[in-house]
PDB file of C-alpha atoms in Angstrom:
ATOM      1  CA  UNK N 300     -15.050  15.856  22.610  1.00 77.00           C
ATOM      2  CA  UNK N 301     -17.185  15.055  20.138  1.00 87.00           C
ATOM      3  CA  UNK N 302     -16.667  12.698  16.457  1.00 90.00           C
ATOM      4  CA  UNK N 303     -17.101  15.943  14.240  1.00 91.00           C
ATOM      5  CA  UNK N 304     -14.663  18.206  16.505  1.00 91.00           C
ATOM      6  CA  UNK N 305     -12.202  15.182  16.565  1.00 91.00           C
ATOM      7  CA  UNK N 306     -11.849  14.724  12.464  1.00 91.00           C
ATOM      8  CA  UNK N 307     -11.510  18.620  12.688  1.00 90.00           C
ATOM      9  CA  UNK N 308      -9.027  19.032  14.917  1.00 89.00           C
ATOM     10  CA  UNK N 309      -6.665  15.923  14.915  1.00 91.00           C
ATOM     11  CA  UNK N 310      -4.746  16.393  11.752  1.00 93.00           C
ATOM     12  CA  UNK N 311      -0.891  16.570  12.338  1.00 90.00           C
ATOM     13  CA  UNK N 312       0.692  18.787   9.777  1.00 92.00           C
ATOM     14  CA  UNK N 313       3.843  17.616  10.050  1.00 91.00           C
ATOM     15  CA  UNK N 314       6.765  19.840   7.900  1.00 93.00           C
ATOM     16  CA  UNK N 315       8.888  17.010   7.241  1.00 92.00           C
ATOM     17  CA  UNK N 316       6.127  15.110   5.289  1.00 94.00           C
ATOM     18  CA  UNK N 317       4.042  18.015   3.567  1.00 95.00           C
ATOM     19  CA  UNK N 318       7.339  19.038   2.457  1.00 95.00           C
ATOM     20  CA  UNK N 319       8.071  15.355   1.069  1.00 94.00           C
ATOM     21  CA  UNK N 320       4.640  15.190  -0.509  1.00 94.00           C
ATOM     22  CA  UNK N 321       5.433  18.367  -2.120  1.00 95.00           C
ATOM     23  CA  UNK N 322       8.744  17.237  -3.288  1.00 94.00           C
ATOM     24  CA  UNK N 323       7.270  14.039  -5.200  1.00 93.00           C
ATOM     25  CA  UNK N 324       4.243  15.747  -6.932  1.00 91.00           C
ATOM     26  CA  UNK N 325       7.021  18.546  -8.152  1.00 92.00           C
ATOM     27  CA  UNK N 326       9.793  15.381  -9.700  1.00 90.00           C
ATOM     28  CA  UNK N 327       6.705  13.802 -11.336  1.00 88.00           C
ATOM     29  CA  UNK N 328       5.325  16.978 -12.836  1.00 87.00           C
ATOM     30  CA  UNK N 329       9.155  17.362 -14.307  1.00 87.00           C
ATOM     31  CA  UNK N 330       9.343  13.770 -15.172  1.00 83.00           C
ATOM     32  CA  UNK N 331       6.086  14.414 -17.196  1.00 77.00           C
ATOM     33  CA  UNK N 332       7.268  17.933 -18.984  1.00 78.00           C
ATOM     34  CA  UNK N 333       4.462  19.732 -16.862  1.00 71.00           C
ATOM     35  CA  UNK N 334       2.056  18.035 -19.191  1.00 76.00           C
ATOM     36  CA  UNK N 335      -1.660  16.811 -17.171  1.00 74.00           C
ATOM     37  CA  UNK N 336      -2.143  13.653 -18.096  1.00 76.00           C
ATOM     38  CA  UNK N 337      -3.166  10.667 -16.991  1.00 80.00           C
ATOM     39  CA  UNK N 338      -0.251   9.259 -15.437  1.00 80.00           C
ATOM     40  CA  UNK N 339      -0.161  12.267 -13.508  1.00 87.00           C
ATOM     41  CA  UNK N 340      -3.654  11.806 -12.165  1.00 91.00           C
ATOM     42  CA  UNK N 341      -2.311   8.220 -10.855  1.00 92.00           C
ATOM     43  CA  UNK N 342       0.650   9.989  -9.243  1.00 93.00           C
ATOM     44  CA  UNK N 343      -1.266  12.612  -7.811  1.00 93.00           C
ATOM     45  CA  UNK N 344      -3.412  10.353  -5.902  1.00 95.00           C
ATOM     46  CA  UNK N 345      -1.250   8.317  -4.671  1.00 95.00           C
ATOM     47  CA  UNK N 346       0.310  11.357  -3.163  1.00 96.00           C
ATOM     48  CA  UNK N 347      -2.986  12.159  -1.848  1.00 96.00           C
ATOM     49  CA  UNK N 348      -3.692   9.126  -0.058  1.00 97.00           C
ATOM     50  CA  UNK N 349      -0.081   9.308   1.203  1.00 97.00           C
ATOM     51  CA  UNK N 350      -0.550  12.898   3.327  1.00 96.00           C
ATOM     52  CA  UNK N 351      -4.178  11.562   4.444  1.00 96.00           C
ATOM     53  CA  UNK N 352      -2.168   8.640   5.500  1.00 96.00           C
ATOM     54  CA  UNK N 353       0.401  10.042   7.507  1.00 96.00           C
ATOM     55  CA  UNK N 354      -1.543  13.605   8.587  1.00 95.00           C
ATOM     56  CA  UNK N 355      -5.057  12.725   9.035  1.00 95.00           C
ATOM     57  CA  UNK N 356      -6.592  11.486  11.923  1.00 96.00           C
ATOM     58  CA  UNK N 357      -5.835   8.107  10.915  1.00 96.00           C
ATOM     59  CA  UNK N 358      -2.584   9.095  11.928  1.00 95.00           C
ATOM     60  CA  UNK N 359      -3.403  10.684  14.816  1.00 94.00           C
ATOM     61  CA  UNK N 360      -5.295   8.078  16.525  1.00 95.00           C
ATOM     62  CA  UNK N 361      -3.136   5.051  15.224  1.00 95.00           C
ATOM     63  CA  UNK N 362      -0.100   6.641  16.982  1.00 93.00           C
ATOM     64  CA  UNK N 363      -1.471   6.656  20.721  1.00 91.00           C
ATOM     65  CA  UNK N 364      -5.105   5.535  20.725  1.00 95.00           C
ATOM     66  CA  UNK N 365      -6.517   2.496  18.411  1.00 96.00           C
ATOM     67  CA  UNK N 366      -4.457  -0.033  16.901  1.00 96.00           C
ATOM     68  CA  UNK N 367      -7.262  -0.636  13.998  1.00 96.00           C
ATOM     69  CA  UNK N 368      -6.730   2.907  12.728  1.00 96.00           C
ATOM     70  CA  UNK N 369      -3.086   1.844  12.909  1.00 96.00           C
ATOM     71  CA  UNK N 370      -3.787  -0.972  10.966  1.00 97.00           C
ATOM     72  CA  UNK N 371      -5.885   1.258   8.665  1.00 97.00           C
ATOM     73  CA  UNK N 372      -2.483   3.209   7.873  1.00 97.00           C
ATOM     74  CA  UNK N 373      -0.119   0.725   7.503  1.00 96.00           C
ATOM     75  CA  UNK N 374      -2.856  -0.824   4.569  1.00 96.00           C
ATOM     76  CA  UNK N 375      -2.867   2.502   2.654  1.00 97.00           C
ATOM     77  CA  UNK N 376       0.623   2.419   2.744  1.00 96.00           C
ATOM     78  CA  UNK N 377       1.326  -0.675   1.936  1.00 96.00           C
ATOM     79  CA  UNK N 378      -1.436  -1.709  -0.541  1.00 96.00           C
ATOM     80  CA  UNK N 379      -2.767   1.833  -2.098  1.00 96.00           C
ATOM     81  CA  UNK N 380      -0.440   4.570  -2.305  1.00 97.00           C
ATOM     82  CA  UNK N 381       2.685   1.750  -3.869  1.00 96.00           C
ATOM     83  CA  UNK N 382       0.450   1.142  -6.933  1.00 95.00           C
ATOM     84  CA  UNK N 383      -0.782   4.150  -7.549  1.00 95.00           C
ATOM     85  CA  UNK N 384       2.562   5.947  -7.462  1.00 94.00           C
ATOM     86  CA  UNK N 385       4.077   3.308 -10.133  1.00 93.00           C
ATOM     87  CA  UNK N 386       1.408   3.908 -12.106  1.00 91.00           C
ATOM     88  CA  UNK N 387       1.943   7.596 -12.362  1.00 90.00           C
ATOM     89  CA  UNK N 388       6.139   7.516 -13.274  1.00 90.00           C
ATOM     90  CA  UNK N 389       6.152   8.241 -16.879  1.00 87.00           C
ATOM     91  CA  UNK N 390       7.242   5.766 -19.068  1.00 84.00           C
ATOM     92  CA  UNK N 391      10.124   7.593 -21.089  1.00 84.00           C
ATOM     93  CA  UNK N 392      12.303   9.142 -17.872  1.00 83.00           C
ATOM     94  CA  UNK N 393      12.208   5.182 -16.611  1.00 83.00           C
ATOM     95  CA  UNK N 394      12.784   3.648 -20.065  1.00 84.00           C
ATOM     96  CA  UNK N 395      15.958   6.234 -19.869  1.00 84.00           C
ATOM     97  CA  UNK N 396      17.183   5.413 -16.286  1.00 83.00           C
ATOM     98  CA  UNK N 397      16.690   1.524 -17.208  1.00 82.00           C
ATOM     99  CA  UNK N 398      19.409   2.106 -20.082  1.00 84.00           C
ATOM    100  CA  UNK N 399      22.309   2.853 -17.355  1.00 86.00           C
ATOM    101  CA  UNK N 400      23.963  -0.732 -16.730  1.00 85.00           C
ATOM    102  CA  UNK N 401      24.123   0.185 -12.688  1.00 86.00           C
ATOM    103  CA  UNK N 402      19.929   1.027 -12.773  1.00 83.00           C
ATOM    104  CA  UNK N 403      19.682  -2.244 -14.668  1.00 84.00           C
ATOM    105  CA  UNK N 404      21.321  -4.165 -12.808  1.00 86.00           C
ATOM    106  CA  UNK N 405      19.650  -3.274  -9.221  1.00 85.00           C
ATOM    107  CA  UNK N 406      16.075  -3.223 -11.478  1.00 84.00           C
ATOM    108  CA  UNK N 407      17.219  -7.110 -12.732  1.00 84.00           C
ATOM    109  CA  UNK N 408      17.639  -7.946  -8.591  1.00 85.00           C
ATOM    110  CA  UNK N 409      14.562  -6.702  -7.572  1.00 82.00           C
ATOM    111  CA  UNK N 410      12.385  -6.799  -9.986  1.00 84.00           C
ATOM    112  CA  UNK N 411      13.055 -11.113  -9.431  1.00 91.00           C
ATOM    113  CA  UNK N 412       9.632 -11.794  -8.356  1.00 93.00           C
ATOM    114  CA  UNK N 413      10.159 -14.137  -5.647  1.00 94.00           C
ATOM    115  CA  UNK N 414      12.314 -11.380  -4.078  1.00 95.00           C
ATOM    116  CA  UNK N 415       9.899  -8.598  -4.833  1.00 95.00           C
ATOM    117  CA  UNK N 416       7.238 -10.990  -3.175  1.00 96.00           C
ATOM    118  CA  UNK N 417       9.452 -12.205  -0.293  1.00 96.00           C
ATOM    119  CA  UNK N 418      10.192  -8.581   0.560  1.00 95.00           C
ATOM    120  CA  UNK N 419       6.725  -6.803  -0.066  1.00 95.00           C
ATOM    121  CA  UNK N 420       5.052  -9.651   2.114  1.00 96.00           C
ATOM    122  CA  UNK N 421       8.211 -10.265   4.705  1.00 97.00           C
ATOM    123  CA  UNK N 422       8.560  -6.451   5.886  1.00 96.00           C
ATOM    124  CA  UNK N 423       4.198  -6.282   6.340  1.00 96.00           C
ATOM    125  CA  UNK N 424       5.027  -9.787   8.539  1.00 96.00           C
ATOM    126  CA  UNK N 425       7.883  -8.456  10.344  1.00 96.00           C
ATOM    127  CA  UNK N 426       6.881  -4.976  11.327  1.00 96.00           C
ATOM    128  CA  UNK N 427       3.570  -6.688  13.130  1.00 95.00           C
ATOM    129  CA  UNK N 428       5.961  -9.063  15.334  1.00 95.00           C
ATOM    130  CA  UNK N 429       5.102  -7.177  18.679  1.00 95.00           C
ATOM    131  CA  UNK N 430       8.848  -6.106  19.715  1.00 95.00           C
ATOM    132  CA  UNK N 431       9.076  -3.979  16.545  1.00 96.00           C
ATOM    133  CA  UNK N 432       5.640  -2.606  16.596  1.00 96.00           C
ATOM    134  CA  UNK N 433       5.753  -1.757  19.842  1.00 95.00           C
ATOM    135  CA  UNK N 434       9.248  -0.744  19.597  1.00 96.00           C
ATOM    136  CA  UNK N 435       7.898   1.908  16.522  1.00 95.00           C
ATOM    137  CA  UNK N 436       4.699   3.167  19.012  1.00 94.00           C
ATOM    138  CA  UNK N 437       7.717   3.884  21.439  1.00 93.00           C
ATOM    139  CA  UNK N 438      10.361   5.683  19.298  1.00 94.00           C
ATOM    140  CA  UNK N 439       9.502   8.365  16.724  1.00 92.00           C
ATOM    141  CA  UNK N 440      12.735   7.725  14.573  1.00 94.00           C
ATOM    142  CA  UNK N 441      12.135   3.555  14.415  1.00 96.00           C
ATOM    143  CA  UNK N 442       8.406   4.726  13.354  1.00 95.00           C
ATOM    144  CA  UNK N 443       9.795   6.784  10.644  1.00 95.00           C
ATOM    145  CA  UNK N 444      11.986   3.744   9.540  1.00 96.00           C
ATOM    146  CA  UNK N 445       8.499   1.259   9.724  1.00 96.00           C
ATOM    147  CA  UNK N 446       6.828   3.576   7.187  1.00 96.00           C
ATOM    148  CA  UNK N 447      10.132   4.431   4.805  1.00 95.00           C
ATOM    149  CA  UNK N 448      10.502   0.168   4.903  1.00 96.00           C
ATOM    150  CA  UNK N 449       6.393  -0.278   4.351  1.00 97.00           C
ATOM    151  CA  UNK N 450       6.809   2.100   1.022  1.00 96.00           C
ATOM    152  CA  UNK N 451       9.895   0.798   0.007  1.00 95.00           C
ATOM    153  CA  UNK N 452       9.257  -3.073   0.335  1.00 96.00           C
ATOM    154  CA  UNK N 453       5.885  -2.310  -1.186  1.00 96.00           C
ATOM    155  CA  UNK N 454       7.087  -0.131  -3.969  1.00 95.00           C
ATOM    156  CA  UNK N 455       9.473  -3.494  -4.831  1.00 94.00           C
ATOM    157  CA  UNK N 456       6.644  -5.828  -4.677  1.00 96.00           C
ATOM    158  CA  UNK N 457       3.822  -4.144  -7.084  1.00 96.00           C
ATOM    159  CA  UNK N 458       6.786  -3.543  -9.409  1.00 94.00           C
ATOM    160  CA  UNK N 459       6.192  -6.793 -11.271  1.00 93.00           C
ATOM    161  CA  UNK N 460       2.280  -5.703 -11.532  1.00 93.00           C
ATOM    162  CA  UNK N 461       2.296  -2.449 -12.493  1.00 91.00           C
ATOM    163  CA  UNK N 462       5.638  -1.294 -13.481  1.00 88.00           C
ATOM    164  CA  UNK N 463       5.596   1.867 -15.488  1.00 86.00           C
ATOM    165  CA  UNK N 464       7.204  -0.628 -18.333  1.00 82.00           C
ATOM    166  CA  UNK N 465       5.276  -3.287 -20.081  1.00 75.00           C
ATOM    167  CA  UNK N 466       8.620  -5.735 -20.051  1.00 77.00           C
ATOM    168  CA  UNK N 467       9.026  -5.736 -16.402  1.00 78.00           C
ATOM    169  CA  UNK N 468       5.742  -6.633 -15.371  1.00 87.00           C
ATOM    170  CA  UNK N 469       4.415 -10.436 -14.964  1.00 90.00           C
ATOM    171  CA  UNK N 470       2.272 -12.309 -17.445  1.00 90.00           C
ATOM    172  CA  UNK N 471      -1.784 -12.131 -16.181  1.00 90.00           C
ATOM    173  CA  UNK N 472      -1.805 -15.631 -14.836  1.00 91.00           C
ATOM    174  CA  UNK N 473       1.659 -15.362 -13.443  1.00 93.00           C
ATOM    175  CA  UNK N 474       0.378 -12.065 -12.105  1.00 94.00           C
ATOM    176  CA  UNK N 475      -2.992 -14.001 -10.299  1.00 94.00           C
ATOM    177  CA  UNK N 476      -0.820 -16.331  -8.438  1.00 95.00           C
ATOM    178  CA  UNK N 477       1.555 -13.482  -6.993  1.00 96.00           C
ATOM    179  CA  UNK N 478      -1.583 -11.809  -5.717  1.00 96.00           C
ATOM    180  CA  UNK N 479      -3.206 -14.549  -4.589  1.00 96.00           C
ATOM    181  CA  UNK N 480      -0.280 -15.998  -2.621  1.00 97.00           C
ATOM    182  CA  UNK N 481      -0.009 -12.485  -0.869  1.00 96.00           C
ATOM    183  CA  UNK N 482      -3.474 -12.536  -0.075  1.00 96.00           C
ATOM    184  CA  UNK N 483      -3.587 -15.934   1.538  1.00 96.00           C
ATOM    185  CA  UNK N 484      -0.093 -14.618   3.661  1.00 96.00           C
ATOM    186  CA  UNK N 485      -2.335 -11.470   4.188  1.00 95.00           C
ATOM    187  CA  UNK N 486      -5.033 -13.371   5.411  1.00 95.00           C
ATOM    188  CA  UNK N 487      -3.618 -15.919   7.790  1.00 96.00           C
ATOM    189  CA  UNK N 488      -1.382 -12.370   9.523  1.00 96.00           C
ATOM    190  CA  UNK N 489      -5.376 -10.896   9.819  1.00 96.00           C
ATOM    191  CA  UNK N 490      -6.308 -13.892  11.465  1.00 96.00           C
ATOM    192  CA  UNK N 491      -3.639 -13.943  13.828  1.00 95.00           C
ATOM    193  CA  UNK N 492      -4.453 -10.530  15.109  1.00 95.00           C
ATOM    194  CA  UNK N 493      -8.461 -11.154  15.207  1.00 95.00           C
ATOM    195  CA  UNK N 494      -8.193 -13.640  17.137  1.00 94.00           C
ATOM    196  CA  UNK N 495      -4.960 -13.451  19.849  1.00 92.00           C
ATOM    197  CA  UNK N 496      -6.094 -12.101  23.214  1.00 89.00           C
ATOM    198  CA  UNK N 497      -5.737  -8.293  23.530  1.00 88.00           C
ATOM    199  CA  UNK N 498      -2.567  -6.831  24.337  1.00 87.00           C
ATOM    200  CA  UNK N 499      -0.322  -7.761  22.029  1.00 91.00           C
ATOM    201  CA  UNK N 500       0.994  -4.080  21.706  1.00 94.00           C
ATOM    202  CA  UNK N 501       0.088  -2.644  25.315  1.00 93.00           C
ATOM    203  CA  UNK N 502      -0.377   0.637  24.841  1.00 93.00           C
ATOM    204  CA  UNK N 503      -3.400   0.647  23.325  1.00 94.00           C
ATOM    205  CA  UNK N 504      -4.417  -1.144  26.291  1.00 92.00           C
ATOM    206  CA  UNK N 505      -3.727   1.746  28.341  1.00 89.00           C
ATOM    207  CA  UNK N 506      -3.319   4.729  25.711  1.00 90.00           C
ATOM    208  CA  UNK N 507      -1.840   8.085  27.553  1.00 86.00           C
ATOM    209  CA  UNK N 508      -5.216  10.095  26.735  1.00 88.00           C
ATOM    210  CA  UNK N 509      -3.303  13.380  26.285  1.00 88.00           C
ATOM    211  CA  UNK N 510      -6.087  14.643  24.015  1.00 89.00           C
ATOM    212  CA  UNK N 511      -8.892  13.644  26.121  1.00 90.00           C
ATOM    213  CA  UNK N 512     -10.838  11.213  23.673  1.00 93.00           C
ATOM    214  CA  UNK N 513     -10.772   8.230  24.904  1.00 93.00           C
ATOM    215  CA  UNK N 514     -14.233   8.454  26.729  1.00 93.00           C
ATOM    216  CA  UNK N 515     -15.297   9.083  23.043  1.00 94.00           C
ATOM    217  CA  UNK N 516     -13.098   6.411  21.179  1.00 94.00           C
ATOM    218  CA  UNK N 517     -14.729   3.505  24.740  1.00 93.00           C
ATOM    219  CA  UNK N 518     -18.049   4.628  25.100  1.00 92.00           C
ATOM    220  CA  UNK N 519     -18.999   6.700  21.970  1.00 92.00           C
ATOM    221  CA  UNK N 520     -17.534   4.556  19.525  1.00 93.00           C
ATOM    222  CA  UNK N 521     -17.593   1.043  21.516  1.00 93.00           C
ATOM    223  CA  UNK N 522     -13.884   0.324  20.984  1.00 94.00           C
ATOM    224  CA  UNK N 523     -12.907  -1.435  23.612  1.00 94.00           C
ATOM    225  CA  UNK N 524      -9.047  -2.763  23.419  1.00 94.00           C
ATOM    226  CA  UNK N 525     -10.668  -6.672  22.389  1.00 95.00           C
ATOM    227  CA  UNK N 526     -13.248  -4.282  19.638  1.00 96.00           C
ATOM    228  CA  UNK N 527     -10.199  -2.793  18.900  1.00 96.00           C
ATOM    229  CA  UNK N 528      -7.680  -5.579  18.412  1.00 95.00           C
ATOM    230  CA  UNK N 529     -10.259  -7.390  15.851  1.00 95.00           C
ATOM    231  CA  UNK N 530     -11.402  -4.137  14.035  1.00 96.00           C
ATOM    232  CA  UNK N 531      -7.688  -4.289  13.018  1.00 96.00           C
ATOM    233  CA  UNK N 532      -7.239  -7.808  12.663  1.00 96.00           C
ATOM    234  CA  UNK N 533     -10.654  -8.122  10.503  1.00 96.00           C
ATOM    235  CA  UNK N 534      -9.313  -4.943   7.847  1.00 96.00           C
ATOM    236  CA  UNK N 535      -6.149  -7.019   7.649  1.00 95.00           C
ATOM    237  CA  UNK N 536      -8.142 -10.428   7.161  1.00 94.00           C
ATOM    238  CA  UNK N 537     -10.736  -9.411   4.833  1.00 95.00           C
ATOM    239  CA  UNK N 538      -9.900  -5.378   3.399  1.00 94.00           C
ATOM    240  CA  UNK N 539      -5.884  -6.430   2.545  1.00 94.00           C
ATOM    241  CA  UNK N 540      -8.137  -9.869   0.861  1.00 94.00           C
ATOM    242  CA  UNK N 541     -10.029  -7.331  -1.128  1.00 95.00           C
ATOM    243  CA  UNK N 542      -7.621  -5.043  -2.518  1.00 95.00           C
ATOM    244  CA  UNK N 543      -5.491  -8.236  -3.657  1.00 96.00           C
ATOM    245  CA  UNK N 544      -8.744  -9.985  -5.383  1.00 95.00           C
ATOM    246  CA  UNK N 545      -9.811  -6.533  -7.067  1.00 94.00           C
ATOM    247  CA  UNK N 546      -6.071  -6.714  -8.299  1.00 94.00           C
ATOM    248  CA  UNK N 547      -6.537 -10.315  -9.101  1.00 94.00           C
ATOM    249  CA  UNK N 548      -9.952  -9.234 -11.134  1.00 93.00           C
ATOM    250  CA  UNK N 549      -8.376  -6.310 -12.596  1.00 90.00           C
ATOM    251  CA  UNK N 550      -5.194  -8.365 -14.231  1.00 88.00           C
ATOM    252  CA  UNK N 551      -7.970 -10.927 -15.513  1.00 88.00           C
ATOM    253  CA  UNK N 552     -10.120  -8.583 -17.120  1.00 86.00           C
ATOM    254  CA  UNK N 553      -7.257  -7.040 -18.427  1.00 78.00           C
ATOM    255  CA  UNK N 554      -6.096 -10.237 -19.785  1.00 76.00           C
ATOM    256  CA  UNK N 555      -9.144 -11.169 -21.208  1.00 74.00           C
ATOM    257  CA  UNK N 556      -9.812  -8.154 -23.404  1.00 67.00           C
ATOM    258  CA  UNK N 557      -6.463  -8.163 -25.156  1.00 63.00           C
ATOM    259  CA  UNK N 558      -6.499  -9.461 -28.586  1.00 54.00           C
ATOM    260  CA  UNK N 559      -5.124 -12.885 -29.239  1.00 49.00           C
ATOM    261  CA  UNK N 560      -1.850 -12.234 -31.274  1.00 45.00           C
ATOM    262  CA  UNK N 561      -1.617 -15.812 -33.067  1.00 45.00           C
ATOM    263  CA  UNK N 562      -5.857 -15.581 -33.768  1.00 41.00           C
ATOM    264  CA  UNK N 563      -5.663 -11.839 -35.358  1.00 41.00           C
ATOM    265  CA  UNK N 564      -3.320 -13.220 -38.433  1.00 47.00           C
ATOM    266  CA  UNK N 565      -5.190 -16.271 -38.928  1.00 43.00           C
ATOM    267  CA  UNK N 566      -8.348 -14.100 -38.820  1.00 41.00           C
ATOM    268  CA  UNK N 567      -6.910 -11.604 -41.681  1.00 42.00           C
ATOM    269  CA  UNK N 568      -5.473 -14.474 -43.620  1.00 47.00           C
ATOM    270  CA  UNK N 569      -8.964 -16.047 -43.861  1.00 41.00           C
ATOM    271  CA  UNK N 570     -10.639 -12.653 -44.827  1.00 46.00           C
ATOM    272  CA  UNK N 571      -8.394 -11.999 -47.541  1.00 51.00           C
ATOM    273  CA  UNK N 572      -9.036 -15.394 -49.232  1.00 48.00           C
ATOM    274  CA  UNK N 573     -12.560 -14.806 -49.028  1.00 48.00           C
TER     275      UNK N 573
END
C-alpha cells in the first residue's frame, strides 16, 4: 500500500451522509430563492468541509487507525464547518422564524452566551474523556451521536459570533474574550493529550489492520501510537489555538474598521459650520 493508492482508495461514501449533505445544500438554496450569492458560497463550503470530514480518508483512518486524524475530524467539525454554515443561512428566512414566540424563546436560551460557551466547550471536553471516546470507536450508533452532539453544541456556541443576525451576535470585545477563553480551555485539553502516556483510547494501540496499512501509517509515515497520541494532542494545542486567534483577529479588524457612530455627527456638524 502505498500514500497515493491510500488517499485514492479510502473514501467511505456513506448514503446516509451524502444524502444529508445533499439535503442541506438543497434547504439553503430554497432559503436563498435559488439566488448565488454570497451567503451561499459560505454555506456551500461548509457543506464541503463537512462530506471531506466525514467521507474522506480523514474519516477513514480516524475510525480504526490514528487517533490524530481523529482529532483532525472532530476540529473540522467542531471549529470549521459550525461557522461557516451560520454564515451561509440567509438573513430574511431567520429574521422570519425569530418572529414565532416558541423560536424566540429557545433562540433567547441558547443564544445566553455563557450557555452557548459552556455547551460548545463542555461537549469538545466530554466526548475526549476516554470511556466515551472509546465507547464511540466501539459502537457505530454512539459515534453517530458524538458527531450530531459536536455540530450541534458547536452550532450553539459560534451563534453569538456569527449569527446570521446582527442583534444576536456579541459586541467585538465581548466577542475576544469568548474566543479567547475557549482557546485557553482548548489549549490546556491539547496539552493533556500531548503529553499523557499512550493509550488512552487502546485501539489505536493495537488497530485491527483490516485494510493492510498499518506497515505504511508505522514505518512509512513514522506514526508510532506515542507520534500518534501527540500529533493529535499538538493540532488540539496549537491548530484549535489558531482558528480561535484568527477569529479573535478577524472580530478586531472588524471592529476596528467600522465607523465611530458618536464621531461621524460631530464630524458633519463641524463641516457644515465651516
Amino acid at each position: 500500500m502505498t500514500t497515493w493508492r491510500l488517499l485514492v482508495s479510502a473514501w467511505n461514501w456513506e448514503p446516509s451522509v451524502l444524502l444529508g449533505c445533499a439535503a442541506l445544500l438543497a434547504a439553503d438554496l430554497v432559503a436563498a430563492g435559488f439566488r448565488c450569492s454570497k451567503d451561499v458560497a459560505w454555506f456551500g463550503a461548509g457543506v464541503g468541509v463537512l462530506l471531506l470530514a466525514l467521507v474522506s480518508p480523514i474519516d477513514t483512518l480516524g475510525d480504526a487507525y490514528l487517533f490524530s486524524a481523529h482529532m483532525l475530524q472532530h476540529l473540522l467539525l467542531l471549529l470549521i464547518v459550525p461557522p461557516l454554515l451560520l454564515l451561509g443561512i440567509p438573513r430574511e428566512p431567520v429574521r422570519r422564524a425569530l418572529r414565532r414566540p416558541p423560536v424566540r424563546r429557545v433562540e433567547c436560551v441558547l443564544a445566553q452566551p455563557l450557555l452557548a460557551w459552556s455547551l460548545g466547550v463542555g461537549t469538545m471536553w466530554l466526548w475526549h474523556l476516554p470511556a466515551l471516546y472509546n465507547a464511540a470507536l466501539a459502537h457505530a450508533g454512539i459515534h453517530v451521536v458524538e458527531h450530531l452532539c459536536f455540530l450541534g453544541s458547536a452550532a450553539t456556541f459560534w451563534w453569538p459570533l456569527v449569527a446570521p443576525v446582527g442583534e444576536a451576535r456579541l459586541t467585538p470585545v465581548a466577542a475576544a474574550l469568548y474566543l479567547f477563553a475557549a482557546a485557553a480551555a482548548s489549549t490546556i485539553l491539547g496539552i493533556i493529550l500531548t503529553f499523557v502516556s499512550p493509550g488512552l483510547y487502546p485501539l489505536y494501540l493495537r488497530p485491527g489492520d483490516r485494510l493492510g496499512i498499518l506497515p505504511l501509517l508505522r514505518d512509512g509515515w513514522g506514526f508510532s501510537p506515542a507520534v500518534d497520541q501527540q500529533t493529535g494532542g499538538i493540532l488540539m494545542w496549537v491548530g484549535g489555538g489558531l482558528v480561535y486567534l484568527g477569529a479573535i483577529i478577524a472580530t478586531l479588524a472588524r471592529w476596528y474598521g467600522e465607523p465611530d457612530e458618536d464621531a461621524l455627527p460631530a464630524f458633519l456638524a463641524y463641516q457644515g459650520r465651516k
